[in-house]
Each structure stands twice: as structure tokens, then as C-alpha cells.
Amino acid sequence: MPHIQIEHSSNIKYKIDYILFNNLITILTKLANVKPENCKCKVFKIKKYYLGSNSKKEGFINLNIKIIEGRSKKIINQIGAESLQALQLFFQPYTKDISIQYSIEIQEIKSSNYFTTNSI
């Protein structure tokens, strides 16, 4: 724990790599006091999607962060704000031809509902 998952529309051609994940892990390490080695990162390109505008010049990036419960609302808000900024900075040079909708969801998992071989 934590789990960092990025879903993005297929019209975003730039490859999401370790640079973005390292930035997100740094945010979580700093604000949520997690161990970097326990972070699990995944990317999913969504080939079939629909946005209400039905424009091929629009796309999306959704970041989902799952962490064990126990952080204050202030910390959760800071994680969200800094993660949003990290996403926008990372993708800005590669999304000049399309409009991107960014979204972030932070899910708090009860420690009693999470099972792992890691010592958290």
C-alpha cells in the first residue's frame, strides 16, 4: 500500500513512465509517510471511451490513489492538490493538440480490509 493507478484516454499518446510515478510517490512519502518500496503503480490506456462533447480533441486522465485510512482531511486535500499539479506539469508539453480533463480520487482503505505480505 499505497496503490497508484492512472487511467487515460487512448488519444494521449505520450508514454506514462517512472518520472510521473516517482513524483507521485514523493508526494505520498512526504505527506502520508508511506514507504516508497510499498507503492504499486499501474497504467491503463482506455481504448473505448466516450466524453459528453464527443470530440476527438478531448481526453482524460484519472488518477486513483488507494491508501490505508488514518490521514487527516487536510493531508488528503494536500495529496490531491499536489498530485493534480504533478499530472498537469507532466502532461502539459504532450497535450497541446487536445484538451485534457484531469480527475483524482483518493480512496482510504480500512486496515482490517487490506491483506499483504509487506510490513506496513
Short mmCIF file of C-alpha atoms in Angstrom, two decimals:
data_model
loop_
_atom_site.label_atom_id
_atom_site.label_comp_id
_atom_site.label_asym_id
_atom_site.label_seq_id
_atom_site.Cartn_x
_atom_site.Cartn_y
_atom_site.Cartn_z
CA MET A 1 0.00 0.00 0.00
CA PRO A 2 -0.49 2.57 -1.45
CA HIS A 3 -1.73 1.76 -4.92
CA ILE A 4 -1.38 4.39 -7.63
CA GLN A 5 -3.44 3.80 -10.75
CA ILE A 6 -3.67 6.00 -13.83
CA GLU A 7 -6.36 5.56 -16.47
CA HIS A 8 -6.15 7.65 -19.61
CA SER A 9 -7.89 8.02 -22.94
CA SER A 10 -6.11 6.50 -25.91
CA ASN A 11 -5.69 9.86 -27.64
CA ILE A 12 -2.97 10.72 -25.12
CA LYS A 13 0.00 9.35 -26.99
CA TYR A 14 2.81 10.07 -24.57
CA LYS A 15 4.04 7.08 -22.61
CA ILE A 16 3.49 7.40 -18.88
CA ASP A 17 6.72 6.40 -17.21
CA TYR A 18 8.63 6.24 -13.94
CA ILE A 19 9.17 10.03 -13.82
CA LEU A 20 5.50 10.69 -13.13
CA PHE A 21 5.24 7.78 -10.71
CA ASN A 22 8.35 8.93 -8.83
CA ASN A 23 6.79 12.39 -8.45
CA LEU A 24 3.55 10.89 -7.10
CA ILE A 25 5.44 8.54 -4.76
CA THR A 26 7.45 11.52 -3.47
CA ILE A 27 4.19 13.35 -2.68
CA LEU A 28 2.86 10.34 -0.77
CA THR A 29 6.14 9.79 1.06
CA LYS A 30 6.27 13.42 2.13
CA LEU A 31 2.61 13.87 3.10
CA ALA A 32 1.35 10.41 4.05
CA ASN A 33 4.55 8.94 5.48
CA VAL A 34 4.47 5.84 3.27
CA LYS A 35 7.44 3.70 2.29
CA PRO A 36 8.33 4.14 -1.39
CA GLU A 37 9.06 0.43 -1.77
CA ASN A 38 5.45 -0.39 -0.86
CA CYS A 39 3.95 1.73 -3.65
CA LYS A 40 2.39 -0.21 -6.52
CA CYS A 41 1.87 1.73 -9.75
CA LYS A 42 -0.28 0.82 -12.76
CA VAL A 43 -1.31 2.45 -16.04
CA PHE A 44 -4.38 1.61 -18.10
CA LYS A 45 -4.97 3.03 -21.57
CA ILE A 46 -8.71 3.16 -22.27
CA LYS A 47 -9.32 2.48 -25.96
CA LYS A 48 -13.09 2.69 -25.85
CA TYR A 49 -14.39 5.76 -24.08
CA TYR A 50 -16.92 8.49 -24.55
CA LEU A 51 -16.86 12.09 -23.39
CA GLY A 52 -20.05 14.13 -23.46
CA SER A 53 -18.65 16.54 -26.05
CA ASN A 54 -17.92 13.61 -28.39
CA SER A 55 -14.81 15.48 -29.53
CA LYS A 56 -11.68 13.59 -30.54
CA LYS A 57 -9.70 16.62 -29.40
CA GLU A 58 -10.62 15.93 -25.77
CA GLY A 59 -9.25 13.29 -23.49
CA PHE A 60 -8.94 12.39 -19.83
CA ILE A 61 -6.51 11.32 -17.19
CA ASN A 62 -7.85 9.81 -14.00
CA LEU A 63 -5.58 9.17 -11.03
CA ASN A 64 -6.78 6.81 -8.32
CA ILE A 65 -4.75 6.61 -5.12
CA LYS A 66 -5.58 3.98 -2.52
CA ILE A 67 -4.05 4.37 0.92
CA ILE A 68 -4.67 2.94 4.38
CA GLU A 69 -7.07 5.14 6.38
CA GLY A 70 -5.91 7.45 9.10
CA ARG A 71 -4.78 10.68 7.42
CA SER A 72 -6.48 13.96 8.20
CA LYS A 73 -8.72 15.71 5.69
CA LYS A 74 -6.02 18.38 5.37
CA ILE A 75 -3.41 15.78 4.35
CA ILE A 76 -5.82 14.14 1.88
CA ASN A 77 -6.52 17.56 0.34
CA GLN A 78 -2.77 18.28 0.07
CA ILE A 79 -2.16 14.92 -1.61
CA GLY A 80 -4.94 15.70 -4.09
CA ALA A 81 -3.75 19.24 -4.85
CA GLU A 82 -0.08 18.30 -5.27
CA SER A 83 -0.92 15.21 -7.33
CA LEU A 84 -3.12 17.28 -9.66
CA GLN A 85 -0.28 19.74 -10.15
CA ALA A 86 2.15 16.86 -10.86
CA LEU A 87 -0.20 15.43 -13.50
CA GLN A 88 -0.69 18.78 -15.22
CA LEU A 89 3.04 19.54 -15.27
CA PHE A 90 3.91 16.10 -16.62
CA PHE A 91 1.36 16.11 -19.43
CA GLN A 92 1.38 19.79 -20.40
CA PRO A 93 4.08 19.50 -23.10
CA TYR A 94 2.41 16.47 -24.70
CA THR A 95 -1.20 17.61 -24.83
CA LYS A 96 -1.08 20.79 -26.88
CA ASP A 97 -3.45 19.43 -29.53
CA ILE A 98 -6.10 18.10 -27.15
CA SER A 99 -8.00 19.34 -24.12
CA ILE A 100 -7.50 17.14 -21.06
CA GLN A 101 -9.90 16.57 -18.20
CA TYR A 102 -7.94 15.64 -15.06
CA SER A 103 -9.52 13.87 -12.11
CA ILE A 104 -8.19 12.37 -8.90
CA GLU A 105 -9.85 10.02 -6.48
CA ILE A 106 -8.24 9.19 -3.16
CA GLN A 107 -9.67 6.11 -1.51
CA GLU A 108 -8.97 5.29 2.11
CA ILE A 109 -8.89 1.56 2.81
CA LYS A 110 -9.60 0.17 6.27
CA SER A 111 -6.51 -1.59 7.52
CA SER A 112 -8.71 -4.51 8.59
CA ASN A 113 -9.76 -4.93 4.94
CA TYR A 114 -6.26 -4.97 3.45
CA PHE A 115 -4.01 -8.02 3.42
CA THR A 116 -0.38 -8.03 2.30
CA THR A 117 2.96 -9.68 2.87
CA ASN A 118 4.58 -6.25 3.36
CA SER A 119 5.10 -4.94 6.84
CA ILE A 120 3.28 -1.62 6.52
#
